Amino acid sequence: GSTHPSGGCYLGSNPSPAAHMNIQIKKSTDSLAALSIARKSPHHFNSEGLEKMEKDFKTGILIGAYYENKIVGFVLFKELNDQAVELAWMAVEPKYRDSGIGTSLVKEGVKLLPKKYVVCEMKTLSEIDPDPEYARTRNFYKRLGFIPLETINPYPNWGKDNPCQIFVKVL
């Protein structure tokens, strides 16, 4: 599998347990805790990606998933223009994956965005790369209504073996 600097986000797909965990989805300023969660997924976030993520926390919209007052997952949105936002980064604590937290983060997170945004973009590793973790990632976003738009290979700053699949979702 490839590790690349993108917001290639991995999350589980089972929507039931989170409903019983009393997860709170809300805007957050806890970028250090979010970065700590991302560091636990080296397959998806290499050191270059973590550096970019750290910069993006300064200007992006951070949404956290809180369980017992502790952040256990996050999504970070970046404004692309007045009408478009990118789901740039997302991660969930390893022990809480496959619990529905990622699904809640995306579904509830987009509701917390300013109403001016009409479309959300997300980029991840293209299906040209057979990595099964990224196949799960792409399927996760497809289930949430993201539509695969195009593949760009090579994608600027992703390295030559990391083809980028761009997804979009109408908000």
PDB file of C-alpha atoms in Angstrom:
ATOM      1  CA  GLY A   1       0.000   0.000   0.000  1.00  0.00           C
ATOM      2  CA  SER A   2       0.976   3.591  -0.511  1.00  0.00           C
ATOM      3  CA  THR A   3       1.261   6.255   2.108  1.00  0.00           C
ATOM      4  CA  HIS A   4       0.716   9.723   0.766  1.00  0.00           C
ATOM      5  CA  PRO A   5       0.356  13.274   2.049  1.00  0.00           C
ATOM      6  CA  SER A   6      -3.314  13.571   1.186  1.00  0.00           C
ATOM      7  CA  GLY A   7      -6.310  13.589   3.442  1.00  0.00           C
ATOM      8  CA  GLY A   8      -6.824   9.943   2.558  1.00  0.00           C
ATOM      9  CA  CYS A   9      -9.186   9.178   5.336  1.00  0.00           C
ATOM     10  CA  TYR A  10      -9.941   5.754   6.714  1.00  0.00           C
ATOM     11  CA  LEU A  11     -12.968   5.000   8.773  1.00  0.00           C
ATOM     12  CA  GLY A  12     -15.214   2.081   9.492  1.00  0.00           C
ATOM     13  CA  SER A  13     -18.684   1.421   8.222  1.00  0.00           C
ATOM     14  CA  ASN A  14     -20.862   0.008  11.004  1.00  0.00           C
ATOM     15  CA  PRO A  15     -23.386   2.735  11.930  1.00  0.00           C
ATOM     16  CA  SER A  16     -24.952   1.140  15.018  1.00  0.00           C
ATOM     17  CA  PRO A  17     -22.649   1.318  18.085  1.00  0.00           C
ATOM     18  CA  ALA A  18     -22.070   5.092  17.954  1.00  0.00           C
ATOM     19  CA  ALA A  19     -25.782   5.640  18.503  1.00  0.00           C
ATOM     20  CA  HIS A  20     -25.427   3.916  21.876  1.00  0.00           C
ATOM     21  CA  MET A  21     -22.209   5.713  22.847  1.00  0.00           C
ATOM     22  CA  ASN A  22     -23.623   9.241  23.260  1.00  0.00           C
ATOM     23  CA  ILE A  23     -21.163  10.804  20.814  1.00  0.00           C
ATOM     24  CA  GLN A  24     -21.294  14.590  20.550  1.00  0.00           C
ATOM     25  CA  ILE A  25     -20.377  16.142  17.190  1.00  0.00           C
ATOM     26  CA  LYS A  26     -19.382  19.800  17.558  1.00  0.00           C
ATOM     27  CA  LYS A  27     -16.959  22.458  16.393  1.00  0.00           C
ATOM     28  CA  SER A  28     -13.582  22.113  18.080  1.00  0.00           C
ATOM     29  CA  THR A  29     -10.335  23.963  18.670  1.00  0.00           C
ATOM     30  CA  ASP A  30      -8.490  20.904  19.975  1.00  0.00           C
ATOM     31  CA  SER A  31      -6.105  20.515  17.033  1.00  0.00           C
ATOM     32  CA  LEU A  32      -3.356  18.926  19.151  1.00  0.00           C
ATOM     33  CA  ALA A  33      -5.632  16.062  20.186  1.00  0.00           C
ATOM     34  CA  ALA A  34      -6.854  15.694  16.594  1.00  0.00           C
ATOM     35  CA  LEU A  35      -3.262  15.515  15.344  1.00  0.00           C
ATOM     36  CA  SER A  36      -2.525  12.878  17.975  1.00  0.00           C
ATOM     37  CA  ILE A  37      -5.404  10.759  16.601  1.00  0.00           C
ATOM     38  CA  ALA A  38      -4.093  11.134  13.038  1.00  0.00           C
ATOM     39  CA  ARG A  39      -0.605  10.033  14.111  1.00  0.00           C
ATOM     40  CA  LYS A  40      -2.107   6.655  15.057  1.00  0.00           C
ATOM     41  CA  SER A  41      -2.839   6.008  11.344  1.00  0.00           C
ATOM     42  CA  PRO A  42       0.600   6.029   9.678  1.00  0.00           C
ATOM     43  CA  HIS A  43      -0.747   4.020   6.743  1.00  0.00           C
ATOM     44  CA  HIS A  44      -2.901   7.019   5.814  1.00  0.00           C
ATOM     45  CA  PHE A  45      -0.929  10.002   7.084  1.00  0.00           C
ATOM     46  CA  ASN A  46       2.819  10.186   6.504  1.00  0.00           C
ATOM     47  CA  SER A  47       5.038  12.870   8.084  1.00  0.00           C
ATOM     48  CA  GLU A  48       4.535  15.225   5.136  1.00  0.00           C
ATOM     49  CA  GLY A  49       0.773  14.803   5.407  1.00  0.00           C
ATOM     50  CA  LEU A  50       0.848  15.438   9.158  1.00  0.00           C
ATOM     51  CA  GLU A  51       2.783  18.683   8.559  1.00  0.00           C
ATOM     52  CA  LYS A  52       0.177  19.823   6.024  1.00  0.00           C
ATOM     53  CA  MET A  53      -2.587  18.830   8.420  1.00  0.00           C
ATOM     54  CA  GLU A  54      -1.035  20.894  11.202  1.00  0.00           C
ATOM     55  CA  LYS A  55      -0.997  23.964   8.910  1.00  0.00           C
ATOM     56  CA  ASP A  56      -4.573  23.335   7.800  1.00  0.00           C
ATOM     57  CA  PHE A  57      -5.783  23.268  11.419  1.00  0.00           C
ATOM     58  CA  LYS A  58      -4.899  26.985  11.615  1.00  0.00           C
ATOM     59  CA  THR A  59      -7.351  27.999   8.875  1.00  0.00           C
ATOM     60  CA  GLY A  60      -9.797  25.105   8.509  1.00  0.00           C
ATOM     61  CA  ILE A  61     -13.062  24.265  10.235  1.00  0.00           C
ATOM     62  CA  LEU A  62     -12.388  21.513  12.779  1.00  0.00           C
ATOM     63  CA  ILE A  63     -15.292  19.309  13.850  1.00  0.00           C
ATOM     64  CA  GLY A  64     -14.734  16.834  16.672  1.00  0.00           C
ATOM     65  CA  ALA A  65     -16.499  13.683  17.806  1.00  0.00           C
ATOM     66  CA  TYR A  66     -16.542  13.652  21.603  1.00  0.00           C
ATOM     67  CA  TYR A  67     -17.155  10.666  23.835  1.00  0.00           C
ATOM     68  CA  GLU A  68     -17.166  11.262  27.592  1.00  0.00           C
ATOM     69  CA  ASN A  69     -15.777  14.786  26.938  1.00  0.00           C
ATOM     70  CA  LYS A  70     -12.746  13.440  25.044  1.00  0.00           C
ATOM     71  CA  ILE A  71     -12.177  13.898  21.318  1.00  0.00           C
ATOM     72  CA  VAL A  72     -12.185  10.463  19.656  1.00  0.00           C
ATOM     73  CA  GLY A  73     -12.385  11.523  16.018  1.00  0.00           C
ATOM     74  CA  PHE A  74     -12.308  14.593  13.827  1.00  0.00           C
ATOM     75  CA  VAL A  75     -12.947  15.980  10.391  1.00  0.00           C
ATOM     76  CA  LEU A  76     -11.313  19.140   9.044  1.00  0.00           C
ATOM     77  CA  PHE A  77     -12.911  21.180   6.274  1.00  0.00           C
ATOM     78  CA  LYS A  78     -11.005  23.761   4.202  1.00  0.00           C
ATOM     79  CA  GLU A  79     -12.649  26.508   2.180  1.00  0.00           C
ATOM     80  CA  LEU A  80     -11.849  26.246  -1.539  1.00  0.00           C
ATOM     81  CA  ASN A  81     -13.919  29.294  -2.547  1.00  0.00           C
ATOM     82  CA  ASP A  82     -17.135  31.073  -1.522  1.00  0.00           C
ATOM     83  CA  GLN A  83     -19.290  28.080  -2.469  1.00  0.00           C
ATOM     84  CA  ALA A  84     -17.033  25.061  -2.077  1.00  0.00           C
ATOM     85  CA  VAL A  85     -15.357  23.362   0.846  1.00  0.00           C
ATOM     86  CA  GLU A  86     -12.993  20.395   0.961  1.00  0.00           C
ATOM     87  CA  LEU A  87     -13.196  17.566   3.470  1.00  0.00           C
ATOM     88  CA  ALA A  88      -9.425  17.689   3.845  1.00  0.00           C
ATOM     89  CA  TRP A  89      -8.618  15.451   6.815  1.00  0.00           C
ATOM     90  CA  MET A  90     -10.419  12.919   8.926  1.00  0.00           C
ATOM     91  CA  ALA A  91      -9.477  10.252  11.449  1.00  0.00           C
ATOM     92  CA  VAL A  92     -10.976   8.257  14.313  1.00  0.00           C
ATOM     93  CA  GLU A  93      -9.171   6.722  17.295  1.00  0.00           C
ATOM     94  CA  PRO A  94      -8.286   3.131  16.325  1.00  0.00           C
ATOM     95  CA  LYS A  95     -10.313   1.567  19.153  1.00  0.00           C
ATOM     96  CA  TYR A  96     -13.446   3.454  18.035  1.00  0.00           C
ATOM     97  CA  ARG A  97     -13.262   2.594  14.324  1.00  0.00           C
ATOM     98  CA  ASP A  98     -16.146   0.650  12.812  1.00  0.00           C
ATOM     99  CA  SER A  99     -18.513   2.174  15.366  1.00  0.00           C
ATOM    100  CA  GLY A 100     -20.263   4.731  13.148  1.00  0.00           C
ATOM    101  CA  ILE A 101     -18.314   7.723  14.485  1.00  0.00           C
ATOM    102  CA  GLY A 102     -16.876   8.512  11.044  1.00  0.00           C
ATOM    103  CA  THR A 103     -20.329   8.391   9.490  1.00  0.00           C
ATOM    104  CA  SER A 104     -21.647  10.726  12.198  1.00  0.00           C
ATOM    105  CA  LEU A 105     -18.701  13.086  11.735  1.00  0.00           C
ATOM    106  CA  VAL A 106     -19.403  13.525   8.034  1.00  0.00           C
ATOM    107  CA  LYS A 107     -23.212  13.623   8.245  1.00  0.00           C
ATOM    108  CA  GLU A 108     -23.330  15.978  11.235  1.00  0.00           C
ATOM    109  CA  GLY A 109     -20.139  17.849  10.353  1.00  0.00           C
ATOM    110  CA  VAL A 110     -21.457  19.161   7.039  1.00  0.00           C
ATOM    111  CA  LYS A 111     -24.541  20.463   8.887  1.00  0.00           C
ATOM    112  CA  LEU A 112     -22.243  22.626  11.042  1.00  0.00           C
ATOM    113  CA  LEU A 113     -20.648  24.296   8.019  1.00  0.00           C
ATOM    114  CA  PRO A 114     -21.724  27.795   6.973  1.00  0.00           C
ATOM    115  CA  LYS A 115     -24.779  27.600   4.696  1.00  0.00           C
ATOM    116  CA  LYS A 116     -22.922  29.414   1.867  1.00  0.00           C
ATOM    117  CA  TYR A 117     -21.197  26.171   0.855  1.00  0.00           C
ATOM    118  CA  VAL A 118     -23.062  24.207  -1.808  1.00  0.00           C
ATOM    119  CA  VAL A 119     -20.516  21.502  -2.626  1.00  0.00           C
ATOM    120  CA  CYS A 120     -17.903  19.491  -0.726  1.00  0.00           C
ATOM    121  CA  GLU A 121     -14.828  17.958  -2.345  1.00  0.00           C
ATOM    122  CA  MET A 122     -12.804  15.048  -0.966  1.00  0.00           C
ATOM    123  CA  LYS A 123      -9.583  13.557  -2.346  1.00  0.00           C
ATOM    124  CA  THR A 124      -8.177  10.101  -1.681  1.00  0.00           C
ATOM    125  CA  LEU A 125      -6.019   7.465  -3.311  1.00  0.00           C
ATOM    126  CA  SER A 126      -7.536   6.313  -6.621  1.00  0.00           C
ATOM    127  CA  GLU A 127      -8.682   2.770  -7.340  1.00  0.00           C
ATOM    128  CA  ILE A 128      -5.707   2.558  -9.731  1.00  0.00           C
ATOM    129  CA  ASP A 129      -3.875   1.634  -6.512  1.00  0.00           C
ATOM    130  CA  PRO A 130      -5.238  -1.723  -5.255  1.00  0.00           C
ATOM    131  CA  ASP A 131      -4.682  -0.949  -1.544  1.00  0.00           C
ATOM    132  CA  PRO A 132      -7.647  -2.545   0.326  1.00  0.00           C
ATOM    133  CA  GLU A 133      -7.664   0.135   3.060  1.00  0.00           C
ATOM    134  CA  TYR A 134      -8.238   2.814   0.440  1.00  0.00           C
ATOM    135  CA  ALA A 135     -10.929   0.693  -1.229  1.00  0.00           C
ATOM    136  CA  ARG A 136     -12.719   0.837   2.156  1.00  0.00           C
ATOM    137  CA  THR A 137     -12.146   4.590   2.272  1.00  0.00           C
ATOM    138  CA  ARG A 138     -13.654   5.137  -1.183  1.00  0.00           C
ATOM    139  CA  ASN A 139     -16.643   2.920  -0.359  1.00  0.00           C
ATOM    140  CA  PHE A 140     -17.188   4.821   2.901  1.00  0.00           C
ATOM    141  CA  TYR A 141     -17.471   8.142   1.075  1.00  0.00           C
ATOM    142  CA  LYS A 142     -19.637   6.680  -1.697  1.00  0.00           C
ATOM    143  CA  ARG A 143     -22.107   5.460   0.962  1.00  0.00           C
ATOM    144  CA  LEU A 144     -22.258   9.018   2.314  1.00  0.00           C
ATOM    145  CA  GLY A 145     -23.223  10.445  -1.077  1.00  0.00           C
ATOM    146  CA  PHE A 146     -19.830  11.472  -2.431  1.00  0.00           C
ATOM    147  CA  ILE A 147     -19.593  10.941  -6.197  1.00  0.00           C
ATOM    148  CA  PRO A 148     -16.276   9.983  -7.837  1.00  0.00           C
ATOM    149  CA  LEU A 149     -15.530  12.807 -10.265  1.00  0.00           C
ATOM    150  CA  GLU A 150     -12.097  12.214 -11.765  1.00  0.00           C
ATOM    151  CA  THR A 151      -8.665  10.715 -11.212  1.00  0.00           C
ATOM    152  CA  ILE A 152      -5.567  12.861 -11.619  1.00  0.00           C
ATOM    153  CA  ASN A 153      -2.293  11.003 -11.957  1.00  0.00           C
ATOM    154  CA  PRO A 154       0.181  12.243 -11.032  1.00  0.00           C
ATOM    155  CA  TYR A 155      -1.450  14.711  -8.656  1.00  0.00           C
ATOM    156  CA  PRO A 156       0.728  17.710  -7.672  1.00  0.00           C
ATOM    157  CA  ASN A 157       2.664  17.103  -4.438  1.00  0.00           C
ATOM    158  CA  TRP A 158       1.371  13.533  -3.988  1.00  0.00           C
ATOM    159  CA  GLY A 159       4.333  11.723  -5.513  1.00  0.00           C
ATOM    160  CA  LYS A 160       4.346   9.618  -8.664  1.00  0.00           C
ATOM    161  CA  ASP A 161       2.757   6.450  -7.271  1.00  0.00           C
ATOM    162  CA  ASN A 162      -0.238   8.088  -5.602  1.00  0.00           C
ATOM    163  CA  PRO A 163      -3.044   8.701  -8.121  1.00  0.00           C
ATOM    164  CA  CYS A 164      -5.683  11.088  -6.743  1.00  0.00           C
ATOM    165  CA  GLN A 165      -9.397  10.332  -6.935  1.00  0.00           C
ATOM    166  CA  ILE A 166     -11.550  13.438  -6.501  1.00  0.00           C
ATOM    167  CA  PHE A 167     -15.041  12.999  -5.049  1.00  0.00           C
ATOM    168  CA  VAL A 168     -17.767  15.635  -4.686  1.00  0.00           C
ATOM    169  CA  LYS A 169     -20.966  15.871  -2.672  1.00  0.00           C
ATOM    170  CA  VAL A 170     -23.736  18.408  -3.100  1.00  0.00           C
ATOM    171  CA  LEU A 171     -24.580  19.914   0.298  1.00  0.00           C
TER     172      LEU A 171
END
